[in-house]
Amino acid sequence: MLQSLAGSSCVRLVERHRSAWCFGFLVLGYLLYLVFGAVVFSSVELPYEDLLRQELRKLKRRFLEEHECLSEQQLEQFLGRVLEASNYGVSVLSNASGNWNWDFTSALFFASTVLSTTGYGHTVPLSDGGKAFCIIYSVIGIPFTLLFLTAVVQRITVHVTRRPVLYFHIRWGFSKQVVAIVHAVLLGFVTVSCFFFIPAAVFSVLEDDWNFLESFYFCFISLSTIGLGDYVPGEGYNQKFRELYKIGITCYLLLGLIAMLVVLETFCELHELKKFRKMFYVKKDKDEDQVHIIEHDQLSFSSITDQAAGMKEDQKQNEPFVATQSSKRAW
């Protein structure tokens, strides 16, 4: 008897705080996923880093042996300055001296990466004025970009997602949930094909040092706004039509970001995902709901009374002849 009561009380306790338990498991799962990613990246990349370090030590030792007039301190000072300039997007290599990082097309590409929060990091402002302007430009431009993307995605979603699903549901009588799932999968497939596979094939042809995997990697890193900056198109010394190429990449990033947001919004509107997300949300109390309902009723009642009073005043103002006739009869 006591065990059954204790079990029922535990079940009621779990049901009462179900969202809190789900949120706790969500936080735990996210932390475990972070640790899992760290373990995998460390195990995969650490051996390659060790090999690269050994190779650089050998090259440095060989260079100092072949150039005895140069000390190790002087070489490290020179390399430090070269690496610092490379972090700002400036290279000392003879095959890269012809590309300017701050011509109009490159600056347009940089502005698009800043506003979309992609931020490859291959080109950064050099002057204090440029850094200050970048802060002000981002503070205004990033919310402006979010507003722009939200408005564009909302309009596209209506025509691309909601109306087709509603049409097949009303015209053919299919289940709305099934139609929404099939439509989301097809839309995702078309988006991945048009903004990942096809551009990856194009980049693998236009970029001399990129294979298909590296091109696909760039497309994913860019459109997901991760922007690691290890692969940036249009930076080759023999790049043909570089200005036009940069403008095309800017348009691709903007359109691809819009397409990704449309697909994300389409999947977020699925009934199953909405139901799944509600598991981790804080449920509103009944008292709060009643307060909101009462406040809404009071506001609606006051607005109705105000409208009625305004209509009466308008009728009085619009009927002067009736008022004068009634006053004459009174006399």
mmCIF file of N, CA, C and O in Angstrom, residues 143-197:
data_model
loop_
_atom_site.group_PDB
_atom_site.id
_atom_site.type_symbol
_atom_site.label_atom_id
_atom_site.label_comp_id
_atom_site.label_asym_id
_atom_site.label_seq_id
_atom_site.Cartn_x
_atom_site.Cartn_y
_atom_site.Cartn_z
ATOM 1 N N PRO A 143 21.091 44.114 -36.829
ATOM 2 C CA PRO A 143 19.625 44.098 -36.628
ATOM 3 C C PRO A 143 18.853 44.435 -37.898
ATOM 4 O O PRO A 143 17.773 43.881 -38.131
ATOM 5 N N PHE A 144 19.399 45.346 -38.709
ATOM 6 C CA PHE A 144 18.751 45.670 -39.983
ATOM 7 C C PHE A 144 18.712 44.450 -40.895
ATOM 8 O O PHE A 144 17.711 44.180 -41.567
ATOM 9 N N THR A 145 19.805 43.684 -40.918
ATOM 10 C CA THR A 145 19.846 42.467 -41.720
ATOM 11 C C THR A 145 18.854 41.427 -41.201
ATOM 12 O O THR A 145 18.175 40.749 -41.983
ATOM 13 N N LEU A 146 18.745 41.291 -39.889
ATOM 14 C CA LEU A 146 17.780 40.354 -39.315
ATOM 15 C C LEU A 146 16.353 40.745 -39.676
ATOM 16 O O LEU A 146 15.529 39.883 -40.003
ATOM 17 N N LEU A 147 16.065 42.043 -39.612
ATOM 18 C CA LEU A 147 14.733 42.507 -40.007
ATOM 19 C C LEU A 147 14.478 42.241 -41.479
ATOM 20 O O LEU A 147 13.395 41.765 -41.866
ATOM 21 N N PHE A 148 15.469 42.517 -42.314
ATOM 22 C CA PHE A 148 15.330 42.275 -43.751
ATOM 23 C C PHE A 148 15.118 40.798 -44.057
ATOM 24 O O PHE A 148 14.210 40.423 -44.812
ATOM 25 N N LEU A 149 15.940 39.934 -43.454
ATOM 26 C CA LEU A 149 15.812 38.502 -43.704
ATOM 27 C C LEU A 149 14.489 37.952 -43.174
ATOM 28 O O LEU A 149 13.870 37.094 -43.809
ATOM 29 N N THR A 150 14.046 38.451 -42.026
ATOM 30 C CA THR A 150 12.774 37.990 -41.474
ATOM 31 C C THR A 150 11.620 38.337 -42.397
ATOM 32 O O THR A 150 10.730 37.506 -42.650
ATOM 33 N N ALA A 151 11.622 39.570 -42.910
ATOM 34 C CA ALA A 151 10.549 39.986 -43.812
ATOM 35 C C ALA A 151 10.578 39.187 -45.111
ATOM 36 O O ALA A 151 9.530 38.747 -45.609
ATOM 37 N N VAL A 152 11.765 38.990 -45.666
ATOM 38 C CA VAL A 152 11.875 38.243 -46.925
ATOM 39 C C VAL A 152 11.462 36.786 -46.739
ATOM 40 O O VAL A 152 10.699 36.225 -47.537
ATOM 41 N N VAL A 153 11.949 36.168 -45.677
ATOM 42 C CA VAL A 153 11.627 34.759 -45.421
ATOM 43 C C VAL A 153 10.138 34.582 -45.156
ATOM 44 O O VAL A 153 9.527 33.599 -45.602
ATOM 45 N N GLN A 154 9.519 35.525 -44.447
ATOM 46 C CA GLN A 154 8.084 35.414 -44.182
ATOM 47 C C GLN A 154 7.276 35.463 -45.468
ATOM 48 O O GLN A 154 6.331 34.681 -45.661
ATOM 49 N N ARG A 155 7.648 36.352 -46.369
ATOM 50 C CA ARG A 155 6.924 36.453 -47.637
ATOM 51 C C ARG A 155 7.147 35.217 -48.513
ATOM 52 O O ARG A 155 6.220 34.721 -49.161
ATOM 53 N N ILE A 156 8.377 34.727 -48.546
ATOM 54 C CA ILE A 156 8.661 33.553 -49.357
ATOM 55 C C ILE A 156 7.979 32.314 -48.779
ATOM 56 O O ILE A 156 7.454 31.472 -49.523
ATOM 57 N N THR A 157 7.954 32.191 -47.460
ATOM 58 C CA THR A 157 7.341 31.028 -46.824
ATOM 59 C C THR A 157 5.861 30.930 -47.142
ATOM 60 O O THR A 157 5.322 29.825 -47.308
ATOM 61 N N VAL A 158 5.196 32.075 -47.236
ATOM 62 C CA VAL A 158 3.771 32.059 -47.555
ATOM 63 C C VAL A 158 3.532 31.434 -48.924
ATOM 64 O O VAL A 158 2.629 30.602 -49.099
ATOM 65 N N HIS A 159 4.338 31.800 -49.912
ATOM 66 C CA HIS A 159 4.133 31.323 -51.284
ATOM 67 C C HIS A 159 4.763 29.951 -51.530
ATOM 68 O O HIS A 159 4.276 29.194 -52.376
ATOM 69 N N VAL A 160 5.834 29.631 -50.816
ATOM 70 C CA VAL A 160 6.563 28.402 -51.091
ATOM 71 C C VAL A 160 6.117 27.250 -50.194
ATOM 72 O O VAL A 160 6.151 26.090 -50.615
ATOM 73 N N THR A 161 5.672 27.554 -48.992
ATOM 74 C CA THR A 161 5.358 26.502 -48.025
ATOM 75 C C THR A 161 3.875 26.435 -47.685
ATOM 76 O O THR A 161 3.221 25.404 -47.884
ATOM 77 N N ARG A 162 3.315 27.527 -47.179
ATOM 78 C CA ARG A 162 1.955 27.459 -46.627
ATOM 79 C C ARG A 162 0.900 27.263 -47.698
ATOM 80 O O ARG A 162 0.000 26.426 -47.548
ATOM 81 N N ARG A 163 0.963 28.009 -48.778
ATOM 82 C CA ARG A 163 -0.048 27.882 -49.825
ATOM 83 C C ARG A 163 0.001 26.530 -50.540
ATOM 84 O O ARG A 163 -1.055 25.940 -50.787
ATOM 85 N N PRO A 164 1.170 25.997 -50.912
ATOM 86 C CA PRO A 164 1.168 24.659 -51.517
ATOM 87 C C PRO A 164 0.632 23.573 -50.592
ATOM 88 O O PRO A 164 -0.126 22.697 -51.028
ATOM 89 N N VAL A 165 1.010 23.614 -49.318
ATOM 90 C CA VAL A 165 0.505 22.611 -48.375
ATOM 91 C C VAL A 165 -1.006 22.727 -48.237
ATOM 92 O O VAL A 165 -1.734 21.719 -48.243
ATOM 93 N N LEU A 166 -1.512 23.954 -48.120
ATOM 94 C CA LEU A 166 -2.950 24.152 -47.992
ATOM 95 C C LEU A 166 -3.685 23.745 -49.270
ATOM 96 O O LEU A 166 -4.800 23.203 -49.220
ATOM 97 N N TYR A 167 -3.074 23.967 -50.424
ATOM 98 C CA TYR A 167 -3.707 23.607 -51.691
ATOM 99 C C TYR A 167 -3.879 22.092 -51.799
ATOM 100 O O TYR A 167 -4.970 21.597 -52.139
ATOM 101 N N PHE A 168 -2.826 21.331 -51.522
ATOM 102 C CA PHE A 168 -2.928 19.873 -51.606
ATOM 103 C C PHE A 168 -3.862 19.323 -50.529
ATOM 104 O O PHE A 168 -4.517 18.299 -50.748
ATOM 105 N N HIS A 169 -3.929 20.008 -49.397
ATOM 106 C CA HIS A 169 -4.815 19.542 -48.331
ATOM 107 C C HIS A 169 -6.281 19.767 -48.693
ATOM 108 O O HIS A 169 -7.128 18.876 -48.469
ATOM 109 N N ILE A 170 -6.607 20.909 -49.292
ATOM 110 C CA ILE A 170 -7.998 21.228 -49.618
ATOM 111 C C ILE A 170 -8.415 20.590 -50.936
ATOM 112 O O ILE A 170 -9.502 20.013 -51.051
ATOM 113 N N ARG A 171 -7.553 20.676 -51.942
ATOM 114 C CA ARG A 171 -7.931 20.203 -53.265
ATOM 115 C C ARG A 171 -7.973 18.678 -53.348
ATOM 116 O O ARG A 171 -8.916 18.098 -53.914
ATOM 117 N N TRP A 172 -6.988 18.011 -52.796
ATOM 118 C CA TRP A 172 -6.877 16.565 -52.942
ATOM 119 C C TRP A 172 -7.249 15.796 -51.679
ATOM 120 O O TRP A 172 -7.298 14.563 -51.715
ATOM 121 N N GLY A 173 -7.449 16.490 -50.594
ATOM 122 C CA GLY A 173 -7.904 15.830 -49.379
ATOM 123 C C GLY A 173 -6.844 15.068 -48.623
ATOM 124 O O GLY A 173 -7.172 14.248 -47.757
ATOM 125 N N PHE A 174 -5.556 15.334 -48.919
ATOM 126 C CA PHE A 174 -4.498 14.659 -48.187
ATOM 127 C C PHE A 174 -4.386 15.226 -46.772
ATOM 128 O O PHE A 174 -4.806 16.350 -46.502
ATOM 129 N N SER A 175 -3.805 14.430 -45.891
ATOM 130 C CA SER A 175 -3.583 14.896 -44.530
ATOM 131 C C SER A 175 -2.599 16.063 -44.529
ATOM 132 O O SER A 175 -1.559 16.017 -45.193
ATOM 133 N N LYS A 176 -2.938 17.090 -43.777
ATOM 134 C CA LYS A 176 -2.104 18.289 -43.773
ATOM 135 C C LYS A 176 -0.726 18.012 -43.191
ATOM 136 O O LYS A 176 0.280 18.553 -43.658
ATOM 137 N N GLN A 177 -0.656 17.171 -42.169
ATOM 138 C CA GLN A 177 0.635 16.861 -41.566
ATOM 139 C C GLN A 177 1.520 16.068 -42.520
ATOM 140 O O GLN A 177 2.719 16.327 -42.631
ATOM 141 N N VAL A 178 0.918 15.108 -43.229
ATOM 142 C CA VAL A 178 1.698 14.311 -44.179
ATOM 143 C C VAL A 178 2.189 15.177 -45.334
ATOM 144 O O VAL A 178 3.354 15.077 -45.765
ATOM 145 N N VAL A 179 1.329 16.042 -45.836
ATOM 146 C CA VAL A 179 1.726 16.936 -46.926
ATOM 147 C C VAL A 179 2.846 17.861 -46.473
ATOM 148 O O VAL A 179 3.794 18.129 -47.227
ATOM 149 N N ALA A 180 2.745 18.373 -45.250
ATOM 150 C CA ALA A 180 3.771 19.280 -44.733
ATOM 151 C C ALA A 180 5.117 18.578 -44.612
ATOM 152 O O ALA A 180 6.172 19.148 -44.947
ATOM 153 N N ILE A 181 5.117 17.312 -44.165
ATOM 154 C CA ILE A 181 6.374 16.571 -44.028
ATOM 155 C C ILE A 181 6.996 16.300 -45.398
ATOM 156 O O ILE A 181 8.198 16.512 -45.614
ATOM 157 N N VAL A 182 6.180 15.831 -46.342
ATOM 158 C CA VAL A 182 6.692 15.550 -47.693
ATOM 159 C C VAL A 182 7.212 16.827 -48.340
ATOM 160 O O VAL A 182 8.282 16.848 -48.982
ATOM 161 N N HIS A 183 6.475 17.924 -48.181
ATOM 162 C CA HIS A 183 6.897 19.202 -48.764
ATOM 163 C C HIS A 183 8.202 19.675 -48.148
ATOM 164 O O HIS A 183 9.085 20.180 -48.858
ATOM 165 N N ALA A 184 8.362 19.534 -46.833
ATOM 166 C CA ALA A 184 9.593 19.966 -46.172
ATOM 167 C C ALA A 184 10.787 19.155 -46.660
ATOM 168 O O ALA A 184 11.874 19.707 -46.905
ATOM 169 N N VAL A 185 10.604 17.847 -46.830
ATOM 170 C CA VAL A 185 11.699 17.002 -47.309
ATOM 171 C C VAL A 185 12.080 17.372 -48.737
ATOM 172 O O VAL A 185 13.273 17.490 -49.072
ATOM 173 N N LEU A 186 11.081 17.562 -49.598
ATOM 174 C CA LEU A 186 11.376 17.941 -50.983
ATOM 175 C C LEU A 186 12.041 19.310 -51.067
ATOM 176 O O LEU A 186 12.988 19.501 -51.846
ATOM 177 N N LEU A 187 11.556 20.252 -50.272
ATOM 178 C CA LEU A 187 12.162 21.585 -50.270
ATOM 179 C C LEU A 187 13.599 21.530 -49.771
ATOM 180 O O LEU A 187 14.488 22.205 -50.318
ATOM 181 N N GLY A 188 13.855 20.722 -48.761
ATOM 182 C CA GLY A 188 15.221 20.566 -48.280
ATOM 183 C C GLY A 188 16.128 19.939 -49.318
ATOM 184 O O GLY A 188 17.282 20.350 -49.487
ATOM 185 N N PHE A 189 15.615 18.937 -50.047
ATOM 186 C CA PHE A 189 16.407 18.294 -51.095
ATOM 187 C C PHE A 189 16.740 19.273 -52.215
ATOM 188 O O PHE A 189 17.878 19.328 -52.696
ATOM 189 N N VAL A 190 15.757 20.063 -52.640
ATOM 190 C CA VAL A 190 15.994 21.044 -53.708
ATOM 191 C C VAL A 190 16.995 22.100 -53.251
ATOM 192 O O VAL A 190 17.904 22.498 -54.006
ATOM 193 N N THR A 191 16.874 22.559 -52.004
ATOM 194 C CA THR A 191 17.790 23.579 -51.487
ATOM 195 C C THR A 191 19.219 23.048 -51.395
ATOM 196 O O THR A 191 20.178 23.733 -51.768
ATOM 197 N N VAL A 192 19.369 21.826 -50.897
ATOM 198 C CA VAL A 192 20.708 21.236 -50.798
ATOM 199 C C VAL A 192 21.319 21.056 -52.182
ATOM 200 O O VAL A 192 22.522 21.294 -52.394
ATOM 201 N N SER A 193 20.501 20.666 -53.150
ATOM 202 C CA SER A 193 21.017 20.474 -54.506
ATOM 203 C C SER A 193 21.429 21.792 -55.150
ATOM 204 O O SER A 193 22.497 21.887 -55.763
ATOM 205 N N CYS A 194 20.582 22.829 -54.994
ATOM 206 C CA CYS A 194 20.828 24.106 -55.680
ATOM 207 C C CYS A 194 21.869 24.967 -54.990
ATOM 208 O O CYS A 194 22.533 25.782 -55.656
ATOM 209 N N PHE A 195 22.030 24.822 -53.678
ATOM 210 C CA PHE A 195 22.934 25.715 -52.948
ATOM 211 C C PHE A 195 24.113 25.001 -52.304
ATOM 212 O O PHE A 195 24.930 25.657 -51.661
ATOM 213 N N PHE A 196 24.208 23.688 -52.485
ATOM 214 C CA PHE A 196 25.356 22.965 -51.947
ATOM 215 C C PHE A 196 26.065 22.146 -53.025
ATOM 216 O O PHE A 196 27.245 22.389 -53.299
ATOM 217 N N PHE A 197 25.364 21.191 -53.619
ATOM 218 C CA PHE A 197 26.017 20.293 -54.577
ATOM 219 C C PHE A 197 26.416 21.022 -55.867
ATOM 220 O O PHE A 197 27.563 20.909 -56.319
#
